[in-house]
PDB file of C-alpha atoms and ligand atoms in Angstrom:
ATOM      1  CA  MET A   1       5.124  11.273 -21.763  1.00  0.00           C
ATOM      2  CA  GLU A   2       5.557  11.085 -26.034  1.00  0.00           C
ATOM      3  CA  ASN A   3       8.366   8.093 -26.334  1.00  0.00           C
ATOM      4  CA  ARG A   4       8.115   6.976 -29.565  1.00  0.00           C
ATOM      5  CA  SER A   5      11.643   6.971 -31.479  1.00  0.00           C
ATOM      6  CA  ARG A   6      12.725   7.747 -35.297  1.00  0.00           C
ATOM      7  CA  ASN A   7      14.555   4.836 -35.009  1.00  0.00           C
ATOM      8  CA  TYR A   8      16.159   2.079 -33.598  1.00  0.00           C
ATOM      9  CA  GLY A   9      19.346   5.324 -32.515  1.00  0.00           C
ATOM     10  CA  GLY A  10      17.045   7.697 -31.972  1.00  0.00           C
ATOM     11  CA  PHE A  11      17.297   8.683 -28.143  1.00  0.00           C
ATOM     12  CA  MET A  12      14.241   8.982 -26.538  1.00  0.00           C
ATOM     13  CA  ARG A  13      15.883  12.241 -25.141  1.00  0.00           C
ATOM     14  CA  ASN A  14      12.403  13.318 -22.545  1.00  0.00           C
ATOM     15  CA  VAL A  15      13.193   9.911 -20.147  1.00  0.00           C
ATOM     16  CA  ILE A  16      17.096  10.555 -20.235  1.00  0.00           C
ATOM     17  CA  ASP A  17      16.426  14.174 -19.542  1.00  0.00           C
ATOM     18  CA  ALA A  18      14.051  13.403 -16.430  1.00  0.00           C
ATOM     19  CA  ILE A  19      16.534  11.119 -14.424  1.00  0.00           C
ATOM     20  CA  ARG A  20      19.678  14.380 -15.397  1.00  0.00           C
ATOM     21  CA  THR A  21      17.000  16.652 -14.042  1.00  0.00           C
ATOM     22  CA  ARG A  22      15.445  15.017 -11.380  1.00  0.00           C
ATOM     23  CA  LYS A  23      12.307  14.733 -12.614  1.00  0.00           C
ATOM     24  CA  ILE A  24       9.866  11.980 -11.784  1.00  0.00           C
ATOM     25  CA  CYS A  25      10.033   8.708 -14.026  1.00  0.00           C
ATOM     26  CA  ILE A  26       8.487   5.737 -13.329  1.00  0.00           C
ATOM     27  CA  GLY A  27       8.866   2.843 -15.218  1.00  0.00           C
ATOM     28  CA  SER A  28       8.558  -1.184 -14.504  1.00  0.00           C
ATOM     29  CA  TRP A  29      10.369  -4.683 -14.757  1.00  0.00           C
ATOM     30  CA  ILE A  30       9.850  -7.589 -16.944  1.00  0.00           C
ATOM     31  CA  GLN A  31      11.526 -11.231 -15.972  1.00  0.00           C
ATOM     32  CA  ILE A  32       9.282 -13.268 -17.916  1.00  0.00           C
ATOM     33  CA  ASN A  33      10.711 -14.625 -21.374  1.00  0.00           C
ATOM     34  CA  SER A  34       8.600 -13.369 -23.778  1.00  0.00           C
ATOM     35  CA  PRO A  35       8.183 -10.578 -26.339  1.00  0.00           C
ATOM     36  CA  THR A  36       3.573 -10.695 -26.153  1.00  0.00           C
ATOM     37  CA  VAL A  37       4.883  -9.581 -22.587  1.00  0.00           C
ATOM     38  CA  ALA A  38       6.986  -6.683 -23.177  1.00  0.00           C
ATOM     39  CA  GLU A  39       5.036  -5.447 -26.064  1.00  0.00           C
ATOM     40  CA  ILE A  40       2.170  -5.760 -23.051  1.00  0.00           C
ATOM     41  CA  MET A  41       4.034  -3.686 -20.983  1.00  0.00           C
ATOM     42  CA  ALA A  42       5.610  -1.477 -23.507  1.00  0.00           C
ATOM     43  CA  SER A  43       2.180  -0.229 -24.472  1.00  0.00           C
ATOM     44  CA  LEU A  44       1.109   1.157 -20.970  1.00  0.00           C
ATOM     45  CA  ASP A  45       2.273   4.797 -19.939  1.00  0.00           C
ATOM     46  CA  TYR A  46       5.118   3.618 -17.916  1.00  0.00           C
ATOM     47  CA  ASP A  47       8.490   6.090 -19.079  1.00  0.00           C
ATOM     48  CA  TRP A  48      10.386   3.179 -19.897  1.00  0.00           C
ATOM     49  CA  ILE A  49      10.484  -0.624 -18.663  1.00  0.00           C
ATOM     50  CA  ALA A  50      14.133  -2.940 -17.686  1.00  0.00           C
ATOM     51  CA  VAL A  51      14.665  -6.111 -18.741  1.00  0.00           C
ATOM     52  CA  ASP A  52      15.839  -8.357 -15.820  1.00  0.00           C
ATOM     53  CA  CYS A  53      19.269  -9.896 -17.386  1.00  0.00           C
ATOM     54  CA  GLU A  54      20.438 -10.633 -13.754  1.00  0.00           C
ATOM     55  CA  HIS A  55      18.350 -12.921 -12.181  1.00  0.00           C
ATOM     56  CA  THR A  56      16.330 -14.050 -14.993  1.00  0.00           C
ATOM     57  CA  ASP A  57      16.494 -17.069 -18.185  1.00  0.00           C
ATOM     58  CA  ILE A  58      16.642 -14.176 -20.727  1.00  0.00           C
ATOM     59  CA  THR A  59      19.973 -14.587 -23.074  1.00  0.00           C
ATOM     60  CA  ILE A  60      21.528 -11.749 -24.993  1.00  0.00           C
ATOM     61  CA  THR A  61      19.516 -13.310 -28.399  1.00  0.00           C
ATOM     62  CA  GLU A  62      16.012 -13.081 -26.327  1.00  0.00           C
ATOM     63  CA  PHE A  63      16.742  -9.940 -24.874  1.00  0.00           C
ATOM     64  CA  SER A  64      16.850  -8.553 -28.823  1.00  0.00           C
ATOM     65  CA  ASN A  65      14.277 -10.186 -29.681  1.00  0.00           C
ATOM     66  CA  ILE A  66      12.136  -8.546 -26.394  1.00  0.00           C
ATOM     67  CA  ILE A  67      13.359  -4.982 -27.285  1.00  0.00           C
ATOM     68  CA  ARG A  68      12.008  -6.028 -31.055  1.00  0.00           C
ATOM     69  CA  ALA A  69       9.096  -6.243 -29.506  1.00  0.00           C
ATOM     70  CA  MET A  70       8.901  -2.679 -27.791  1.00  0.00           C
ATOM     71  CA  HIS A  71       9.632  -1.017 -30.323  1.00  0.00           C
ATOM     72  CA  GLY A  72       7.677   2.153 -31.071  1.00  0.00           C
ATOM     73  CA  ARG A  73       5.886   1.087 -27.964  1.00  0.00           C
ATOM     74  CA  LYS A  74       5.515   4.197 -24.934  1.00  0.00           C
ATOM     75  CA  SER A  75       7.826   2.523 -22.862  1.00  0.00           C
ATOM     76  CA  ILE A  76      12.071   3.209 -23.601  1.00  0.00           C
ATOM     77  CA  PRO A  77      13.836  -0.592 -22.855  1.00  0.00           C
ATOM     78  CA  PHE A  78      16.401  -0.566 -20.336  1.00  0.00           C
ATOM     79  CA  ILE A  79      17.902  -3.851 -19.460  1.00  0.00           C
ATOM     80  CA  ARG A  80      19.019  -4.528 -15.699  1.00  0.00           C
ATOM     81  CA  VAL A  81      22.588  -6.368 -17.004  1.00  0.00           C
ATOM     82  CA  ARG A  82      23.889  -9.295 -15.566  1.00  0.00           C
ATOM     83  CA  GLU A  83      26.955  -8.033 -13.895  1.00  0.00           C
ATOM     84  CA  ASN A  84      28.638  -5.279 -14.298  1.00  0.00           C
ATOM     85  CA  ASP A  85      30.750  -6.786 -17.434  1.00  0.00           C
ATOM     86  CA  GLU A  86      32.562  -4.702 -20.040  1.00  0.00           C
ATOM     87  CA  LEU A  87      30.662  -6.661 -22.570  1.00  0.00           C
ATOM     88  CA  ALA A  88      27.535  -7.491 -21.658  1.00  0.00           C
ATOM     89  CA  ILE A  89      26.978  -3.877 -21.425  1.00  0.00           C
ATOM     90  CA  ARG A  90      28.197  -3.281 -24.702  1.00  0.00           C
ATOM     91  CA  GLN A  91      26.056  -6.097 -26.076  1.00  0.00           C
ATOM     92  CA  ALA A  92      23.245  -5.232 -24.071  1.00  0.00           C
ATOM     93  CA  LEU A  93      23.334  -1.641 -26.132  1.00  0.00           C
ATOM     94  CA  ASP A  94      23.831  -2.417 -29.299  1.00  0.00           C
ATOM     95  CA  MET A  95      20.858  -4.381 -29.134  1.00  0.00           C
ATOM     96  CA  GLY A  96      18.424  -1.776 -28.021  1.00  0.00           C
ATOM     97  CA  ALA A  97      19.040  -0.771 -24.359  1.00  0.00           C
ATOM     98  CA  GLN A  98      18.596   3.407 -24.101  1.00  0.00           C
ATOM     99  CA  GLY A  99      19.787   2.339 -20.519  1.00  0.00           C
ATOM    100  CA  ILE A 100      21.652   0.050 -18.267  1.00  0.00           C
ATOM    101  CA  ILE A 101      20.906  -0.594 -15.072  1.00  0.00           C
ATOM    102  CA  VAL A 102      25.094  -2.449 -13.036  1.00  0.00           C
ATOM    103  CA  PRO A 103      23.595  -4.958 -10.196  1.00  0.00           C
ATOM    104  CA  MET A 104      26.224  -4.740  -7.219  1.00  0.00           C
ATOM    105  CA  VAL A 105      27.574  -1.752  -7.773  1.00  0.00           C
ATOM    106  CA  HIS A 106      29.712  -1.289  -4.401  1.00  0.00           C
ATOM    107  CA  THR A 107      32.862   0.632  -5.213  1.00  0.00           C
ATOM    108  CA  ALA A 108      33.388   3.777  -6.851  1.00  0.00           C
ATOM    109  CA  ASP A 109      35.917   1.902  -8.980  1.00  0.00           C
ATOM    110  CA  GLN A 110      32.844  -0.067 -10.314  1.00  0.00           C
ATOM    111  CA  ALA A 111      31.081   2.546 -11.231  1.00  0.00           C
ATOM    112  CA  ARG A 112      33.987   4.360 -12.717  1.00  0.00           C
ATOM    113  CA  LYS A 113      33.744   0.460 -14.818  1.00  0.00           C
ATOM    114  CA  ALA A 114      30.544   0.772 -15.462  1.00  0.00           C
ATOM    115  CA  VAL A 115      30.122   4.147 -17.380  1.00  0.00           C
ATOM    116  CA  LEU A 116      33.603   3.674 -19.307  1.00  0.00           C
ATOM    117  CA  ALA A 117      31.794   0.519 -20.738  1.00  0.00           C
ATOM    118  CA  ALA A 118      28.912   2.166 -21.906  1.00  0.00           C
ATOM    119  CA  LYS A 119      30.790   5.112 -23.024  1.00  0.00           C
ATOM    120  CA  TYR A 120      32.451   5.103 -27.102  1.00  0.00           C
ATOM    121  CA  PRO A 121      36.371   6.683 -26.770  1.00  0.00           C
ATOM    122  CA  PRO A 122      37.595   8.955 -25.489  1.00  0.00           C
ATOM    123  CA  GLU A 123      35.219   8.788 -22.536  1.00  0.00           C
ATOM    124  CA  GLY A 124      35.406   5.280 -22.527  1.00  0.00           C
ATOM    125  CA  ILE A 125      35.516   1.694 -24.162  1.00  0.00           C
ATOM    126  CA  ARG A 126      32.793   0.749 -26.002  1.00  0.00           C
ATOM    127  CA  GLY A 127      33.879  -0.863 -29.257  1.00  0.00           C
ATOM    128  CA  PHE A 128      32.441   0.681 -32.114  1.00  0.00           C
ATOM    129  CA  CYS A 129      30.492  -1.417 -34.955  1.00  0.00           C
ATOM    130  CA  PHE A 130      27.541  -1.635 -36.876  1.00  0.00           C
ATOM    131  CA  SER A 131      24.745  -2.566 -34.903  1.00  0.00           C
ATOM    132  CA  ARG A 132      20.409  -1.937 -33.947  1.00  0.00           C
ATOM    133  CA  MET A 133      20.819   1.197 -32.060  1.00  0.00           C
ATOM    134  CA  ASN A 134      22.680   2.885 -35.555  1.00  0.00           C
ATOM    135  CA  ASP A 135      20.509   0.579 -37.951  1.00  0.00           C
ATOM    136  CA  TRP A 136      23.448  -1.274 -39.255  1.00  0.00           C
ATOM    137  CA  GLY A 137      25.323   1.213 -40.095  1.00  0.00           C
ATOM    138  CA  VAL A 138      22.957   3.111 -42.272  1.00  0.00           C
ATOM    139  CA  ASN A 139      22.837   6.301 -38.974  1.00  0.00           C
ATOM    140  CA  PHE A 140      26.912   4.958 -37.744  1.00  0.00           C
ATOM    141  CA  ASP A 141      27.780   8.881 -37.640  1.00  0.00           C
ATOM    142  CA  GLU A 142      24.597  10.197 -36.504  1.00  0.00           C
ATOM    143  CA  TYR A 143      24.533   7.815 -32.971  1.00  0.00           C
ATOM    144  CA  ALA A 144      28.618   7.348 -32.863  1.00  0.00           C
ATOM    145  CA  GLN A 145      28.218  11.703 -31.827  1.00  0.00           C
ATOM    146  CA  LYS A 146      24.631  11.447 -29.568  1.00  0.00           C
ATOM    147  CA  ALA A 147      25.037   7.968 -28.036  1.00  0.00           C
ATOM    148  CA  ASN A 148      27.778   8.928 -24.275  1.00  0.00           C
ATOM    149  CA  ASP A 149      25.742  11.980 -23.792  1.00  0.00           C
ATOM    150  CA  SER A 150      22.776   9.508 -24.150  1.00  0.00           C
ATOM    151  CA  ILE A 151      22.409   6.497 -23.091  1.00  0.00           C
ATOM    152  CA  THR A 152      21.670   6.293 -18.975  1.00  0.00           C
ATOM    153  CA  VAL A 153      23.563   4.836 -17.150  1.00  0.00           C
ATOM    154  CA  VAL A 154      22.465   3.946 -13.326  1.00  0.00           C
ATOM    155  CA  VAL A 155      24.209   1.608 -10.398  1.00  0.00           C
ATOM    156  CA  MET A 156      22.731   0.204  -8.275  1.00  0.00           C
ATOM    157  CA  ILE A 157      22.990   0.880  -5.362  1.00  0.00           C
ATOM    158  CA  GLU A 158      22.462  -3.105  -3.006  1.00  0.00           C
ATOM    159  CA  SER A 159      24.559  -4.022  -0.492  1.00  0.00           C
ATOM    160  CA  LYS A 160      26.109  -1.678   3.286  1.00  0.00           C
ATOM    161  CA  GLU A 161      29.438  -1.053   1.643  1.00  0.00           C
ATOM    162  CA  ALA A 162      27.274   0.863  -0.782  1.00  0.00           C
ATOM    163  CA  VAL A 163      25.668   2.507   1.340  1.00  0.00           C
ATOM    164  CA  ASN A 164      29.022   3.407   2.949  1.00  0.00           C
ATOM    165  CA  ASN A 165      30.552   4.114  -0.538  1.00  0.00           C
ATOM    166  CA  ILE A 166      27.661   5.990  -1.943  1.00  0.00           C
ATOM    167  CA  ASP A 167      29.152   9.996  -1.974  1.00  0.00           C
ATOM    168  CA  GLU A 168      32.272   8.306  -3.871  1.00  0.00           C
ATOM    169  CA  ILE A 169      30.065   6.015  -6.127  1.00  0.00           C
ATOM    170  CA  LEU A 170      27.540   9.812  -6.851  1.00  0.00           C
ATOM    171  CA  GLU A 171      30.733  11.239  -7.744  1.00  0.00           C
ATOM    172  CA  VAL A 172      31.271   9.402 -10.622  1.00  0.00           C
ATOM    173  CA  GLN A 173      30.851  11.253 -14.132  1.00  0.00           C
ATOM    174  CA  GLY A 174      29.083   9.366 -16.257  1.00  0.00           C
ATOM    175  CA  VAL A 175      26.208   7.413 -13.182  1.00  0.00           C
ATOM    176  CA  ASP A 176      23.063   9.326 -14.063  1.00  0.00           C
ATOM    177  CA  GLY A 177      21.446   8.730 -10.852  1.00  0.00           C
ATOM    178  CA  VAL A 178      21.183   5.296  -8.569  1.00  0.00           C
ATOM    179  CA  PHE A 179      19.316   2.447  -7.962  1.00  0.00           C
ATOM    180  CA  ILE A 180      18.218   0.856  -4.922  1.00  0.00           C
ATOM    181  CA  GLY A 181      17.916  -2.931  -4.627  1.00  0.00           C
ATOM    182  CA  PRO A 182      15.779  -3.517  -1.472  1.00  0.00           C
ATOM    183  CA  TYR A 183      15.912  -7.447  -1.488  1.00  0.00           C
ATOM    184  CA  ASP A 184      19.667  -7.652  -1.882  1.00  0.00           C
ATOM    185  CA  MET A 185      20.274  -4.400   0.795  1.00  0.00           C
ATOM    186  CA  SER A 186      18.413  -6.749   3.142  1.00  0.00           C
ATOM    187  CA  GLY A 187      20.448  -9.215   2.873  1.00  0.00           C
ATOM    188  CA  SER A 188      23.598  -7.236   3.169  1.00  0.00           C
ATOM    189  CA  TYR A 189      22.104  -5.393   6.353  1.00  0.00           C
ATOM    190  CA  GLY A 190      21.571  -9.225   7.597  1.00  0.00           C
ATOM    191  CA  CYS A 191      17.575  -8.382   7.896  1.00  0.00           C
ATOM    192  CA  VAL A 192      16.645 -10.693   4.891  1.00  0.00           C
ATOM    193  CA  GLY A 193      13.251 -10.103   3.054  1.00  0.00           C
ATOM    194  CA  GLN A 194      12.855  -7.010   5.728  1.00  0.00           C
ATOM    195  CA  ILE A 195      12.765  -3.851   3.666  1.00  0.00           C
ATOM    196  CA  ASP A 196      10.842  -1.902   5.860  1.00  0.00           C
ATOM    197  CA  ASN A 197      13.118  -3.071   8.946  1.00  0.00           C
ATOM    198  CA  ASP A 198      14.828   0.256  10.296  1.00  0.00           C
ATOM    199  CA  LEU A 199      18.210  -0.507   8.900  1.00  0.00           C
ATOM    200  CA  ILE A 200      16.976  -0.255   5.996  1.00  0.00           C
ATOM    201  CA  ILE A 201      14.697   3.014   5.739  1.00  0.00           C
ATOM    202  CA  GLN A 202      17.788   4.680   7.367  1.00  0.00           C
ATOM    203  CA  ALA A 203      19.846   3.394   4.647  1.00  0.00           C
ATOM    204  CA  GLN A 204      17.938   5.120   1.556  1.00  0.00           C
ATOM    205  CA  LYS A 205      17.603   7.860   4.141  1.00  0.00           C
ATOM    206  CA  LYS A 206      21.555   8.348   2.856  1.00  0.00           C
ATOM    207  CA  VAL A 207      21.220   7.153  -0.925  1.00  0.00           C
ATOM    208  CA  ILE A 208      18.781  10.193  -1.265  1.00  0.00           C
ATOM    209  CA  GLU A 209      20.416  12.801   1.251  1.00  0.00           C
ATOM    210  CA  SER A 210      23.485  11.878  -0.528  1.00  0.00           C
ATOM    211  CA  CYS A 211      22.192  12.403  -3.746  1.00  0.00           C
ATOM    212  CA  ASN A 212      20.150  15.255  -3.326  1.00  0.00           C
ATOM    213  CA  ARG A 213      23.835  17.438  -2.654  1.00  0.00           C
ATOM    214  CA  TYR A 214      25.309  15.719  -6.143  1.00  0.00           C
ATOM    215  CA  ASN A 215      22.267  16.430  -8.239  1.00  0.00           C
ATOM    216  CA  LYS A 216      21.571  12.782  -8.928  1.00  0.00           C
ATOM    217  CA  SER A 217      18.186  11.004  -9.350  1.00  0.00           C
ATOM    218  CA  ALA A 218      17.557   8.326  -6.332  1.00  0.00           C
ATOM    219  CA  GLY A 219      15.804   5.421  -7.892  1.00  0.00           C
ATOM    220  CA  ILE A 220      14.632   1.891  -5.516  1.00  0.00           C
ATOM    221  CA  HIS A 221      12.821  -0.923  -7.080  1.00  0.00           C
ATOM    222  CA  ILE A 222       9.440  -1.224  -5.515  1.00  0.00           C
ATOM    223  CA  VAL A 223       8.196  -4.944  -6.254  1.00  0.00           C
ATOM    224  CA  LEU A 224       5.690  -5.273  -5.046  1.00  0.00           C
ATOM    225  CA  PRO A 225       3.597  -1.853  -5.241  1.00  0.00           C
ATOM    226  CA  THR A 226       0.690  -0.446  -3.273  1.00  0.00           C
ATOM    227  CA  GLU A 227      -0.670   2.793  -3.153  1.00  0.00           C
ATOM    228  CA  GLN A 228       0.690   3.257   0.502  1.00  0.00           C
ATOM    229  CA  ASN A 229       5.025   2.644  -0.469  1.00  0.00           C
ATOM    230  CA  ILE A 230       4.528   4.732  -3.858  1.00  0.00           C
ATOM    231  CA  THR A 231       2.946   7.084  -2.229  1.00  0.00           C
ATOM    232  CA  ASP A 232       6.129   6.793   0.960  1.00  0.00           C
ATOM    233  CA  ALA A 233       8.904   6.611  -1.501  1.00  0.00           C
ATOM    234  CA  ILE A 234       7.506  10.105  -3.590  1.00  0.00           C
ATOM    235  CA  GLU A 235       7.157  11.982  -0.452  1.00  0.00           C
ATOM    236  CA  LYS A 236      11.219  10.721   0.316  1.00  0.00           C
ATOM    237  CA  GLY A 237      12.450  12.373  -2.451  1.00  0.00           C
ATOM    238  CA  PHE A 238      13.047   9.064  -5.443  1.00  0.00           C
ATOM    239  CA  LYS A 239      12.309  10.661  -9.057  1.00  0.00           C
ATOM    240  CA  PHE A 240      13.480   7.011 -10.540  1.00  0.00           C
ATOM    241  CA  ILE A 241      11.273   4.160  -9.485  1.00  0.00           C
ATOM    242  CA  ALA A 242      10.069   1.103 -11.536  1.00  0.00           C
ATOM    243  CA  LEU A 243       6.736  -0.117 -10.114  1.00  0.00           C
ATOM    244  CA  GLY A 244       6.120  -3.988 -10.167  1.00  0.00           C
ATOM    245  CA  VAL A 245       7.608  -7.060 -12.200  1.00  0.00           C
ATOM    246  CA  ASP A 246       5.731  -8.594 -15.053  1.00  0.00           C
ATOM    247  CA  VAL A 247       5.741 -12.121 -12.910  1.00  0.00           C
ATOM    248  CA  VAL A 248       3.913 -10.364  -9.986  1.00  0.00           C
ATOM    249  CA  TYR A 249       1.634  -8.475 -11.871  1.00  0.00           C
ATOM    250  CA  LEU A 250       0.921 -12.380 -13.676  1.00  0.00           C
ATOM    251  CA  ARG A 251       0.513 -13.915 -10.119  1.00  0.00           C
ATOM    252  CA  GLU A 252      -1.958 -11.145  -8.758  1.00  0.00           C
ATOM    253  CA  SER A 253      -4.282 -10.853 -10.898  1.00  0.00           C
ATOM    254  CA  ALA A 254      -4.451 -14.752 -12.216  1.00  0.00           C
ATOM    255  CA  LYS A 255      -5.697 -15.122  -7.747  1.00  0.00           C
ATOM    256  CA  ARG A 256      -7.785 -12.323  -7.710  1.00  0.00           C
ATOM    257  CA  ALA A 257     -10.018 -14.161 -10.429  1.00  0.00           C
ATOM    258  CA  ILE A 258      -9.853 -17.834  -9.348  1.00  0.00           C
ATOM    259  CA  GLU A 259     -10.675 -15.701  -5.419  1.00  0.00           C
ATOM    260  CA  ILE A 260     -13.489 -14.219  -6.492  1.00  0.00           C
ATOM    261  CA  ILE A 261     -15.222 -17.397  -8.229  1.00  0.00           C
ATOM    262  CA  LYS A 262     -14.699 -19.351  -4.875  1.00  0.00           C
ATOM    263  CA  ASP A 263     -16.408 -16.328  -2.937  1.00  0.00           C
ATOM    264  CA  ILE A 264     -19.753 -16.596  -5.565  1.00  0.00           C
ATOM    265  CA  LYS A 265     -19.208 -20.803  -5.310  1.00  0.00           C
TER     266      LYS A 265
HETATM  267  C1  3PY B 301      16.706  -6.396  -4.418  1.00  0.00           C
HETATM  268  O1  3PY B 301      16.041  -5.854  -4.715  1.00  0.00           O
HETATM  269  O2  3PY B 301      17.700  -6.438  -4.722  1.00  0.00           O
HETATM  270  C2  3PY B 301      16.656  -6.028  -6.198  1.00  0.00           C
HETATM  271  O3  3PY B 301      17.108  -5.779  -7.562  1.00  0.00           O
HETATM  272  C3  3PY B 301      15.342  -5.773  -7.382  1.00  0.00           C
HETATM  273  O4  3PY B 301      15.620  -5.122  -8.160  1.00  0.00           O
HETATM  274 MG1   MG B 302      19.186  -6.638  -6.540  1.00  0.00          MG
END
């Protein structure tokens, strides 16, 4: 996909439209607190890259610099906000996130809270101001007009409660898609770390079936990607898929090199 934006507020519609029309849309995940890593990750062919501010030490200031490093490269910047919090979402969007992934959404009310925080009035309660996304005021009007329709809101389904409430969550206007966190889900179902446990597979199936009925994208994070689990996810009907995490990619390739040497010595 050709994704370059004209300015910070120049939304890269093809990714947003892909999510809304349930086309396959592949991203990846950043946990390393480094603009250099972000430059590398965003220069590959991932449609989107999420910066994880929930399970890392990446602050909003550091996120801001990571986003600067991604600007003009191939992938659009998403953020997994640290929590479902009005200010966390507002700052993430003002600093340059084109999509938010909101963790731990278990109910329709919590999904509504996330959408409200992400939308300008009258649809929501996001505050207006000069920010990077409107080029510090230069494109204020244009950005204010386009933002509500152009920012992707994805909520994470990572508990038994959320799976039970999936239909109500998908009914919330402004939720563009849902994204399964398999590890938290395994914790919630009492089979910690067993992401292939039948309980988790059945829960995922329920989420996909509901997404099919509500015409919304079902997503999943494949934390340890293999040819087999990527193929399986696509066959099951997942559309919005995150492949891997920078920390895993780094460890795996560093490990592979040292293992080659061990074999030669
Ligand atoms: C989970 O597996 O719970 C996640 O949040 C992965 O991103
Ligand atoms: Mg999680």
